[in-house]
Amino acid sequence: VTLRLSAHLWTLALAAGFAFLGRRLLGARRGAQAWNEAFLAGAGAAATLLFPLSLLWPRHALVLTALLLGAAAVAEAAAWAHARRRGSAVEPAPAPPPRPRDRAVLALLVLAAVPAVAFAVLNLRTSYAWDGFQIWATKALALHHHGGLTRELWPGGVYEGQSARTVTYPPLLPLYEALVAVFRRSFDFNDFKPVFLVFYVSLLVSTWHAARAVTGARGAAGTVALVALLPPLSTSTSTGGYADLPLAAVVAALVAAVLAARAPHGWRAPAAWLLVALLAVKSEGLILLAVAGAAILWTWTRPRGAWGPRVRGHLPALAVVAAALALRGAYLAWTGVGDTAYAALTPAAVPPAVQRAPLVLARCLRWLLRPADWGLFWPAFACAAAVVMRAGPARLRALAAAVAAAAAAFASTYLLSTIPPDWHIDRSYTRLLSQLAPAAAVVMAAAYERLRGGDAGPGDVSPSAPGP
Amino acid sequence: MAAVVLAAAAAVSALRVPREMRTVFSYAPPDVTPPELRAQVARAEALLPPGAPVFFVTADSDSWRCGIWQRLMYPRLVFCLLTGLGDPRPQAAALAQRFAVRHAIVMGPPPPDLAFVRRRAIPGEHQPVEVAEMRR
């Protein structure tokens, strides 16, 4: 196991920097989940801003991002000093969570800790799997070398063929890695593995808070244990530097934010900034944003009536997401690199797609139900979704439907794959499903609560408090 | 029901984690760019004109090892020629003309005739390579 103390310290310092930036956006709130949300929101915002900064100052965008995080840290310190002078200017702290005196809770958290420790060991001992090195850390290398985003991965990179498309991949993870290199004053591929420990902890913290919105401490601890135990999240490519784990962390935080929201937050809505972060981590964040966006919009229609006033309360948050979408579109247009792994959805592409649909369906189901990866996870999710859909509150029904829709949407992308679809599915579908696993586990927690006669309804929407 | 799902996940994890630990601690290199490889790259760099594009010729059929050299030599342009995927000569000719490639790093068995005229061996702990100059 490689323990590079200064790489760990810079990784943590940068996580704090992202969180300080996030707190400027979301407002200063207390509690572990508030800091966790701020970290992901800040990282998403910094990654989104990297593109306009790269246009304006192509050689200095990375350093300017580092300065932005420094400025956020100074602002945080000033706010803290101001709050101390005035007593307490920030929002009062929520009541501390009860200590887990319940032995079952403790046992479940210990059960979660075992795979978490295994993740930490595997993550630090393994160097990189393919994409972690050839794509994500390489994008960080180019970003660090050029000082900003570039239109080509390599100069003259047309030869790279399939790899050239990676230049269009969103920059959150490469940005984090490149910033570690900036502060370490040298680029060393071996310095970046601590970054994944941060995202893993974030994933488990968000899962706990999302589950606590629908069930008690015992159910939440079981949900955390379930997520931690899943091999696709604690072993394999998650320990190889892939971006699926960071994306799963954002998904978990988004679910927690949506279930916890009680009133519109305007442009400071955590869910809006976490939707922005979805776009900033991986290309399929666009699919997740579309599915999550549709689910959230649907909850605004429940209960029926007064749709207009509800939407008006969320217009600033919608503007934040729309701006991020516009920047993502502009970045794709700027690189001018098409995604050669997928055919364009033209009328000519439809017949071959229809023809391969049975193969794609069968292959995806095979990976979805593979016991060696998931145990009984997805069949259990299907049962839980049925329970929640029958009698759950609107937000939980939307969440269950969104998880199922996202799994189907991910599968449908293989219909247009230019790579042999069975090969493509074998190498990626499990990773894509791992992004949805924390959300699926929260649906299971809600169903568990409902079946044992508890109230899984904190996520429901009241007419006066129209949600995220 | 919840206990069964959790127990199944625990069982799957109990099987997978030890297996992965064994594999990782037995075979996986802890360092993707070990010092001896970086030293080998530095020796190759010293034999090449600064910034000149090069071919990386290997009998591999995937670009993992070439990718490592590409990244360690960044921002120098390194073009992978994978003879394990077929005859690289047409590709090499087109690239040599377009990017004025005059040098190559050759790993493994001698490739098909790519018009190399001078070769200098660079020993390496894992895999020796040769730096070759191409006939003009």
XYZ file of C-alpha atoms in Angstrom:
604
model
C 0.000 0.000 0.000
C 1.364 3.386 -0.989
C 0.887 6.108 1.602
C 2.047 9.450 0.261
C 1.290 11.750 3.132
C 1.560 15.034 1.266
C -0.639 13.732 -1.591
C -3.257 12.780 1.012
C -2.988 16.162 2.709
C -3.276 18.140 -0.533
C -6.220 15.988 -1.578
C -7.982 16.807 1.695
C -7.046 20.483 1.445
C -8.509 20.644 -2.045
C -11.670 18.875 -0.880
C -11.956 21.600 1.759
C -11.372 24.222 -0.948
C -14.175 22.779 -3.065
C -16.397 22.701 0.026
C -15.617 26.368 0.804
C -16.566 27.278 -2.756
C -19.718 25.176 -2.406
C -20.627 27.025 0.792
C -20.419 30.345 -1.081
C -22.979 28.872 -3.471
C -25.261 26.921 -1.154
C -24.936 29.100 1.919
C -23.131 28.272 5.148
C -24.891 25.400 6.861
C -23.646 23.042 9.517
C -23.559 19.290 9.657
C -21.668 16.566 7.827
C -24.098 16.379 4.925
C -24.050 20.159 4.409
C -20.250 20.035 4.059
C -20.491 16.957 1.852
C -23.013 18.645 -0.446
C -20.867 21.767 -0.492
C -17.802 19.720 -1.510
C -19.582 18.125 -4.473
C -21.376 21.328 -5.478
C -18.129 23.297 -5.285
C -16.230 20.708 -7.307
C -19.005 20.669 -9.910
C -19.054 24.463 -10.134
C -15.252 24.695 -10.423
C -15.223 22.045 -13.158
C -18.010 23.837 -15.018
C -16.210 27.179 -14.777
C -12.998 25.614 -16.080
C -14.243 25.800 -19.671
C -14.972 29.563 -19.801
C -11.737 30.178 -17.886
C -9.888 28.078 -20.485
C -11.372 30.204 -23.267
C -10.418 33.458 -21.588
C -7.016 32.474 -20.183
C -6.007 29.237 -21.948
C -2.694 28.811 -20.122
C -3.843 29.901 -16.683
C -7.316 28.409 -16.174
C -6.030 25.739 -13.802
C -4.114 28.196 -11.648
C -7.088 30.570 -11.650
C -9.256 27.707 -10.393
C -6.758 27.126 -7.596
C -6.930 30.849 -6.776
C -10.730 30.672 -6.791
C -10.597 27.898 -4.194
C -8.121 29.974 -2.180
C -10.444 32.979 -2.348
C -13.324 30.776 -1.177
C -11.175 29.658 1.770
C -10.440 33.295 2.664
C -14.155 34.147 2.426
C -14.961 31.156 4.641
C -12.425 32.303 7.226
C -13.831 35.841 7.110
C -17.384 34.541 7.540
C -16.255 32.392 10.451
C -14.498 35.322 12.137
C -17.541 37.533 11.532
C -19.838 34.897 13.015
C -17.624 34.614 16.093
C -17.711 38.367 16.601
C -21.495 38.513 16.297
C -22.225 35.419 18.298
C -23.561 33.128 15.593
C -24.412 34.608 12.220
C -24.636 31.284 10.475
C -27.635 29.053 10.627
C -27.842 27.341 14.010
C -26.536 23.820 14.031
C -29.111 21.089 13.735
C -29.439 18.855 16.738
C -26.536 16.416 16.713
C -27.525 12.960 15.516
C -28.162 10.558 18.364
C -25.180 8.403 19.146
C -25.710 4.913 17.816
C -26.544 3.170 21.048
C -28.575 0.619 19.158
C -26.336 -2.414 18.885
C -27.874 -3.386 15.571
C -26.934 0.024 14.159
C -23.404 -0.380 15.453
C -23.147 -3.884 14.002
C -24.383 -2.700 10.625
C -21.914 0.195 10.590
C -19.095 -2.233 11.438
C -20.336 -4.417 8.584
C -20.068 -1.367 6.293
C -16.615 -0.542 7.611
C -15.131 -3.875 6.490
C -15.581 -3.332 2.722
C -14.772 0.347 3.217
C -11.373 -0.579 4.648
C -10.944 -3.093 1.821
C -11.688 -0.308 -0.650
C -9.087 1.935 0.974
C -6.439 -0.809 0.835
C -7.230 -1.857 -2.742
C -7.441 1.740 -3.905
C -4.050 2.657 -2.493
C -2.370 -0.621 -3.481
C -3.605 -0.809 -7.086
C -2.197 1.651 -9.567
C -4.829 2.180 -12.260
C -7.185 0.190 -14.422
C -7.529 1.142 -18.081
C -9.800 4.197 -18.108
C -8.428 5.488 -14.829
C -5.004 5.823 -16.426
C -5.579 6.087 -20.163
C -8.482 8.511 -19.925
C -9.011 10.296 -16.620
C -5.463 10.717 -15.305
C -4.323 11.420 -18.872
C -6.842 14.226 -19.188
C -5.379 15.537 -15.927
C -1.892 15.283 -17.463
C -2.938 17.365 -20.476
C -4.758 19.862 -18.240
C -1.728 20.220 -15.993
C 0.657 20.599 -18.934
C -1.403 23.136 -20.890
C -2.841 24.994 -17.894
C -6.377 24.782 -19.272
C -8.738 22.625 -21.284
C -7.636 21.982 -24.858
C -9.457 21.016 -28.031
C -7.188 18.021 -28.553
C -5.890 15.455 -26.118
C -2.595 15.368 -27.991
C -1.394 17.925 -30.537
C -2.243 16.321 -33.862
C -4.331 13.812 -31.976
C -6.496 12.827 -34.918
C -4.554 9.582 -35.054
C -5.853 8.648 -31.640
C -9.148 7.651 -33.220
C -11.442 6.336 -30.487
C -9.315 7.923 -27.783
C -9.734 11.388 -29.255
C -13.302 11.476 -27.948
C -11.992 11.465 -24.402
C -11.082 15.125 -24.889
C -14.815 15.821 -24.618
C -15.172 14.020 -21.296
C -16.228 16.286 -18.417
C -13.348 17.603 -16.330
C -14.279 17.305 -12.633
C -12.051 14.329 -11.847
C -9.121 15.468 -14.061
C -9.414 18.930 -12.491
C -9.136 17.495 -8.981
C -6.151 15.347 -10.025
C -4.421 18.187 -11.870
C -4.879 20.516 -8.877
C -3.198 17.929 -6.654
C -0.290 18.020 -9.125
C -0.247 21.838 -9.051
C 0.110 21.895 -5.279
C 2.548 18.963 -5.280
C 4.558 20.990 -7.843
C 5.027 17.948 -10.092
C 2.799 15.611 -12.042
C 2.996 12.064 -10.741
C 0.280 9.584 -11.648
C 0.743 7.906 -8.275
C -0.432 10.961 -6.333
C -4.083 10.804 -7.263
C -5.487 7.702 -5.605
C -6.387 9.535 -2.350
C -8.915 11.507 -4.414
C -11.029 8.362 -4.651
C -11.049 7.877 -0.882
C -12.694 11.298 -0.584
C -15.415 10.355 -3.065
C -15.952 6.988 -1.384
C -16.481 8.594 2.026
C -18.769 11.156 0.387
C -20.794 8.315 -1.156
C -21.341 6.596 2.191
C -22.146 9.837 4.050
C -24.725 10.802 1.412
C -26.233 7.326 1.430
C -26.674 7.558 5.212
C -28.423 10.929 4.974
C -30.585 9.928 2.030
C -31.683 6.775 3.831
C -32.322 8.681 7.075
C -34.862 10.773 5.190
C -36.981 7.667 4.651
C -36.164 5.333 7.504
C -34.709 5.117 11.003
C -31.103 4.749 12.056
C -31.194 0.974 11.774
C -32.545 1.068 8.242
C -30.054 3.762 7.257
C -27.133 1.797 8.682
C -28.330 -1.252 6.751
C -28.526 0.847 3.586
C -24.970 2.101 4.053
C -23.767 -1.457 4.690
C -25.583 -2.697 1.594
C -24.010 -0.028 -0.639
C -20.549 -0.551 0.843
C -20.755 -4.313 0.387
C -21.480 -4.141 -3.333
C -18.304 -5.240 -5.163
C -18.801 -2.861 -8.115
C -18.494 0.074 -5.683
C -15.812 -1.257 -3.331
C -13.541 -3.240 -5.639
C -12.770 -3.608 -9.318
C -12.765 -0.460 -11.443
C -13.818 1.681 -8.468
C -10.314 1.112 -7.112
C -8.749 1.638 -10.547
C -9.242 5.386 -10.877
C -12.502 5.355 -12.846
C -15.009 8.222 -12.647
C -18.034 6.019 -11.939
C -17.430 6.139 -8.188
C -17.355 9.978 -8.093
C -20.538 10.004 -10.169
C -22.208 7.557 -7.750
C -21.212 9.932 -4.925
C -22.950 12.826 -6.708
C -26.048 10.687 -7.351
C -26.222 9.743 -3.662
C -25.874 13.388 -2.606
C -28.542 14.433 -5.089
C -30.973 11.860 -3.686
C -30.233 13.064 -0.153
C -30.734 16.692 -1.172
C -34.025 16.042 -2.962
C -35.436 13.957 -0.120
C -34.379 16.521 2.478
C -35.607 19.635 0.643
C -38.528 21.347 2.341
C -38.792 24.648 0.472
C -37.387 26.279 -2.655
C -33.859 27.601 -2.129
C -33.760 29.765 -5.241
C -30.410 29.677 -6.993
C -28.829 28.192 -3.859
C -30.802 24.932 -4.109
C -28.354 22.080 -3.367
C -30.170 19.818 -5.852
C -29.550 22.312 -8.668
C -25.814 22.467 -7.997
C -25.633 18.694 -7.670
C -27.346 18.375 -11.059
C -24.581 20.654 -12.348
C -22.016 18.321 -10.754
C -23.608 15.334 -12.526
C -22.796 17.013 -15.837
C -19.250 17.767 -14.731
C -18.168 14.207 -13.844
C -19.003 11.904 -16.762
C -20.707 12.087 -20.122
C -23.595 9.929 -18.954
C -24.303 12.605 -16.360
C -26.409 14.120 -19.130
C -28.639 11.033 -19.112
C -28.814 11.128 -15.333
C -29.646 14.830 -15.399
C -32.450 14.240 -17.906
C -33.920 11.405 -15.839
C -33.482 13.163 -12.477
C -34.783 16.425 -13.935
C -37.909 14.722 -15.263
C -38.479 13.016 -11.909
C -38.090 16.276 -9.964
C -40.372 18.146 -12.370
C -42.986 15.433 -11.952
C -42.912 15.809 -8.168
C -43.722 19.492 -8.617
C -47.028 18.455 -10.151
C -47.943 16.500 -7.015
C -50.386 17.151 -5.489
C -52.249 18.498 -8.485
C -52.942 22.189 -8.873
C -50.976 25.421 -8.353
C -48.260 24.244 -10.758
C -47.360 27.750 -11.858
C -46.485 29.270 -8.459
C -44.471 26.176 -7.580
C -42.345 26.391 -10.717
C -41.818 30.124 -10.235
C -40.163 29.397 -6.887
C -37.653 27.182 -8.646
C -36.863 29.364 -11.643
C -33.493 30.541 -10.287
C -32.460 26.905 -9.682
C -33.604 25.976 -13.186
C -31.491 28.833 -14.558
C -28.404 27.435 -12.803
C -28.922 24.031 -14.421
C -29.694 25.581 -17.800
C -26.472 27.609 -17.680
C -24.451 24.472 -16.907
C -26.146 22.640 -19.771
C -25.349 25.506 -22.133
C -21.690 25.470 -21.058
C -21.489 21.702 -21.534
C -22.984 22.043 -25.012
C -20.588 24.857 -25.858
C -17.621 22.762 -24.676
C -18.678 19.834 -26.879
C -19.111 22.170 -29.836
C -15.743 23.806 -29.135
C -13.835 20.512 -29.205
C -15.639 19.502 -32.385
C -14.961 15.834 -31.621
C -17.859 13.504 -32.230
C -18.366 10.479 -30.027
C -17.159 7.705 -32.313
C -18.368 5.051 -29.860
C -21.991 5.822 -30.727
C -23.784 6.315 -34.017
C -25.918 9.399 -34.455
C -29.622 8.783 -33.944
C -30.724 9.131 -37.554
C -33.547 7.310 -39.355
C -30.921 5.034 -40.914
C -29.688 3.991 -37.458
C -33.108 2.830 -36.284
C -33.459 -0.553 -38.090
C -30.062 -1.894 -36.914
C -30.835 -0.643 -33.402
C -34.166 -2.458 -33.369
C -32.471 -5.567 -34.689
C -29.931 -5.658 -31.884
C -32.452 -4.801 -29.131
C -33.006 -8.435 -28.005
C -29.254 -8.993 -27.752
C -28.753 -5.784 -25.763
C -31.654 -6.563 -23.457
C -30.473 -10.102 -22.762
C -26.880 -9.048 -22.233
C -27.741 -6.159 -19.919
C -30.095 -8.336 -17.884
C -27.319 -10.881 -17.534
C -25.044 -8.268 -15.944
C -27.858 -6.727 -13.928
C -28.703 -10.071 -12.351
C -25.146 -11.388 -12.017
C -24.998 -12.701 -8.439
C -21.212 -12.414 -8.242
C -21.506 -8.641 -8.631
C -24.814 -7.775 -7.054
C -26.085 -10.653 -4.951
C -29.842 -10.041 -4.803
C -29.551 -6.271 -5.120
C -31.461 -5.576 -8.323
C -34.235 -8.159 -7.843
C -34.680 -6.667 -4.373
C -34.813 -3.191 -5.900
C -37.545 -4.362 -8.292
C -39.622 -5.611 -5.340
C -38.935 -2.428 -3.362
C -39.861 -0.245 -6.324
C -43.171 -2.108 -6.624
C -43.888 -1.474 -2.928
C -43.003 2.212 -3.172
C -44.890 2.745 -6.422
C -48.043 1.260 -4.926
C -48.228 3.414 -1.865
C -45.198 5.656 -1.503
C -45.076 9.426 -1.424
C -44.504 11.272 -4.687
C -40.776 11.822 -4.272
C -40.105 8.160 -3.543
C -42.226 7.041 -6.465
C -40.293 9.440 -8.651
C -37.000 8.131 -7.268
C -37.918 4.484 -7.914
C -39.076 5.307 -11.434
C -35.945 7.376 -12.086
C -33.596 4.549 -11.077
C -35.425 2.110 -13.345
C -35.543 4.639 -16.183
C -31.833 5.409 -15.861
C -30.912 1.700 -15.920
C -33.027 1.320 -19.069
C -31.607 4.484 -20.624
C -28.051 3.282 -20.018
C -28.932 -0.029 -21.688
C -30.516 1.746 -24.636
C -27.254 3.538 -25.459
C -25.806 0.197 -26.595
C -28.373 0.109 -29.375
C -26.309 2.798 -31.083
C -22.870 1.535 -30.075
C -20.327 1.373 -32.877
C -18.319 -1.069 -30.772
C -19.515 -4.710 -30.819
C -22.395 -4.381 -28.324
C -21.692 -7.539 -26.317
C -18.078 -6.434 -25.769
C -19.233 -2.903 -24.922
C -21.879 -4.091 -22.455
C -19.527 -6.570 -20.777
C -17.053 -3.790 -20.065
C -19.328 -1.007 -18.967
C -22.888 -1.845 -17.924
C -21.971 -2.941 -14.393
C -20.096 0.338 -13.911
C -23.076 2.325 -15.146
C -25.372 0.443 -12.776
C -22.996 1.153 -9.899
C -23.741 4.864 -10.382
C -27.406 4.132 -9.598
C -26.803 1.736 -6.719
C -27.019 4.268 -3.858
C -30.329 5.629 -5.196
C -31.681 2.101 -5.607
C -30.617 1.243 -2.050
C -32.546 4.247 -0.703
C -35.676 2.984 -2.483
C -35.126 -0.348 -0.723
C -34.783 1.462 2.597
C -38.093 3.231 1.993
C -39.820 -0.039 1.109
C -38.337 -1.667 4.212
C -39.739 1.141 6.334
C -43.148 0.892 4.704
C -43.332 -2.910 5.061
C -42.446 -2.762 8.743
C -45.241 -0.260 9.252
C -43.139 2.879 9.650
C -43.563 6.201 7.926
C -41.462 6.442 4.773
C -42.965 9.794 3.965
C -40.548 12.586 4.880
C -39.850 12.990 1.211
C -43.406 13.882 0.347
C -44.289 17.287 -1.016
C -46.737 19.620 0.584
C -48.432 22.345 -1.471
C -46.736 25.108 0.480
C -43.293 23.547 0.349
C -42.810 22.469 -3.195
C -39.568 20.570 -2.871
C -36.037 21.039 -4.143
C -36.316 -10.010 3.325
C -33.966 -7.098 4.145
C -31.717 -9.480 6.061
C -31.587 -11.853 3.108
C -30.586 -9.071 0.694
C -27.929 -7.833 3.117
C -26.660 -11.364 3.733
C -26.406 -11.956 -0.012
C -24.398 -8.756 -0.429
C -22.158 -9.750 2.486
C -21.602 -13.186 0.947
C -20.746 -11.699 -2.443
C -18.370 -9.242 -0.825
C -16.795 -11.964 1.320
C -16.029 -13.918 -1.839
C -14.882 -11.008 -3.980
C -12.739 -8.958 -1.612
C -10.283 -11.712 -0.592
C -9.977 -12.800 -4.225
C -9.265 -9.262 -5.331
C -6.795 -8.770 -2.471
C -4.930 -11.935 -3.509
C -4.802 -10.833 -7.138
C -3.756 -7.299 -6.347
C -1.075 -8.191 -3.809
C 0.264 -11.018 -6.013
C 0.246 -9.453 -9.459
C -0.817 -5.822 -9.672
C 2.028 -3.334 -9.891
C 1.646 -0.724 -7.164
C 3.101 1.911 -9.454
C 1.903 2.465 -13.016
C 5.139 4.275 -13.850
C 7.835 2.556 -11.750
C 11.187 4.364 -11.316
C 13.056 1.867 -13.524
C 10.627 2.513 -16.364
C 10.957 6.272 -15.925
C 14.744 5.867 -16.058
C 14.416 3.867 -19.262
C 12.197 6.558 -20.770
C 14.735 9.212 -19.763
C 17.522 7.269 -21.515
C 15.389 6.994 -24.662
C 14.594 10.727 -24.491
C 18.307 11.486 -24.372
C 18.813 9.661 -27.679
C 15.982 11.453 -29.479
C 15.929 14.985 -30.903
C 13.982 17.263 -28.523
C 10.265 17.232 -29.284
C 10.577 15.033 -32.377
C 7.592 12.722 -32.904
C 8.299 8.985 -32.620
C 6.712 5.656 -33.316
C 6.363 3.147 -30.523
C 6.485 -0.271 -32.172
C 5.390 -3.293 -30.192
C 3.977 -6.734 -30.868
C 1.188 -6.013 -28.377
C -2.370 -6.036 -29.613
C -3.516 -3.337 -27.197
C -2.073 0.050 -26.430
C -1.554 -0.239 -22.664
C 2.264 -0.293 -22.677
C 2.520 2.125 -25.551
C 0.076 4.334 -23.644
C 2.411 4.417 -20.663
C 5.314 5.524 -22.888
C 3.060 8.088 -24.569
C 2.224 9.607 -21.228
C 5.732 9.507 -19.805
C 7.069 11.210 -22.943
C 4.253 13.791 -23.027
C 4.058 16.297 -24.744
C 6.232 14.572 -27.351
C 4.003 12.915 -29.955
C 4.221 9.129 -29.654
C 2.333 7.057 -32.247
C 1.536 3.467 -31.314
C 2.222 0.871 -34.006
C 0.810 -2.394 -32.710
C 2.116 -5.199 -34.888
C -0.098 -7.593 -32.946
C -3.018 -6.034 -34.808
C -1.535 -6.530 -38.272
C 1.009 -5.085 -40.656
C 1.714 -1.515 -39.477
C 3.575 -0.394 -42.606
C 0.766 1.451 -44.433
C -0.136 3.301 -41.233
C 3.530 4.042 -40.525
C 4.097 5.443 -44.008
C 1.117 7.788 -43.761
C 2.064 9.015 -40.292
C 5.754 9.387 -41.156
C 4.817 11.627 -44.049
C 2.200 13.665 -42.203
C 4.094 14.240 -38.961
C 7.687 13.881 -40.242
C 8.349 10.922 -37.973
C 11.995 9.808 -38.253
C 12.511 7.800 -35.077
C 11.011 4.817 -33.343
C 11.135 3.027 -30.033
C 10.912 -0.704 -30.602
C 9.843 -3.096 -27.869
C 9.925 -6.848 -28.221
C 10.586 -8.932 -31.334
C 11.811 -7.166 -34.471
C 8.870 -5.673 -36.377
C 8.336 -5.950 -40.123
C 10.754 -3.842 -42.167
C 9.999 -0.230 -41.265
C 13.223 1.038 -42.818
C 15.183 1.323 -39.583
C 18.873 1.960 -40.252
C 20.341 2.434 -36.791
C 19.297 0.895 -33.525
C 20.543 1.503 -30.025
C 19.508 -0.814 -27.236
C 18.222 0.553 -23.946
C 18.181 -2.124 -21.281
C 15.223 -2.198 -18.940
C 14.419 -4.206 -15.855
C 11.156 -5.489 -17.329
C 11.450 -5.082 -21.065
C 14.421 -3.841 -23.102
C 13.696 -1.442 -25.930
C 15.647 -0.085 -28.861
C 15.728 3.450 -30.174
C 15.821 3.309 -33.961
C 16.368 5.879 -36.648
C 14.471 5.493 -39.881
C 15.892 5.670 -43.362
C 15.069 8.996 -45.010
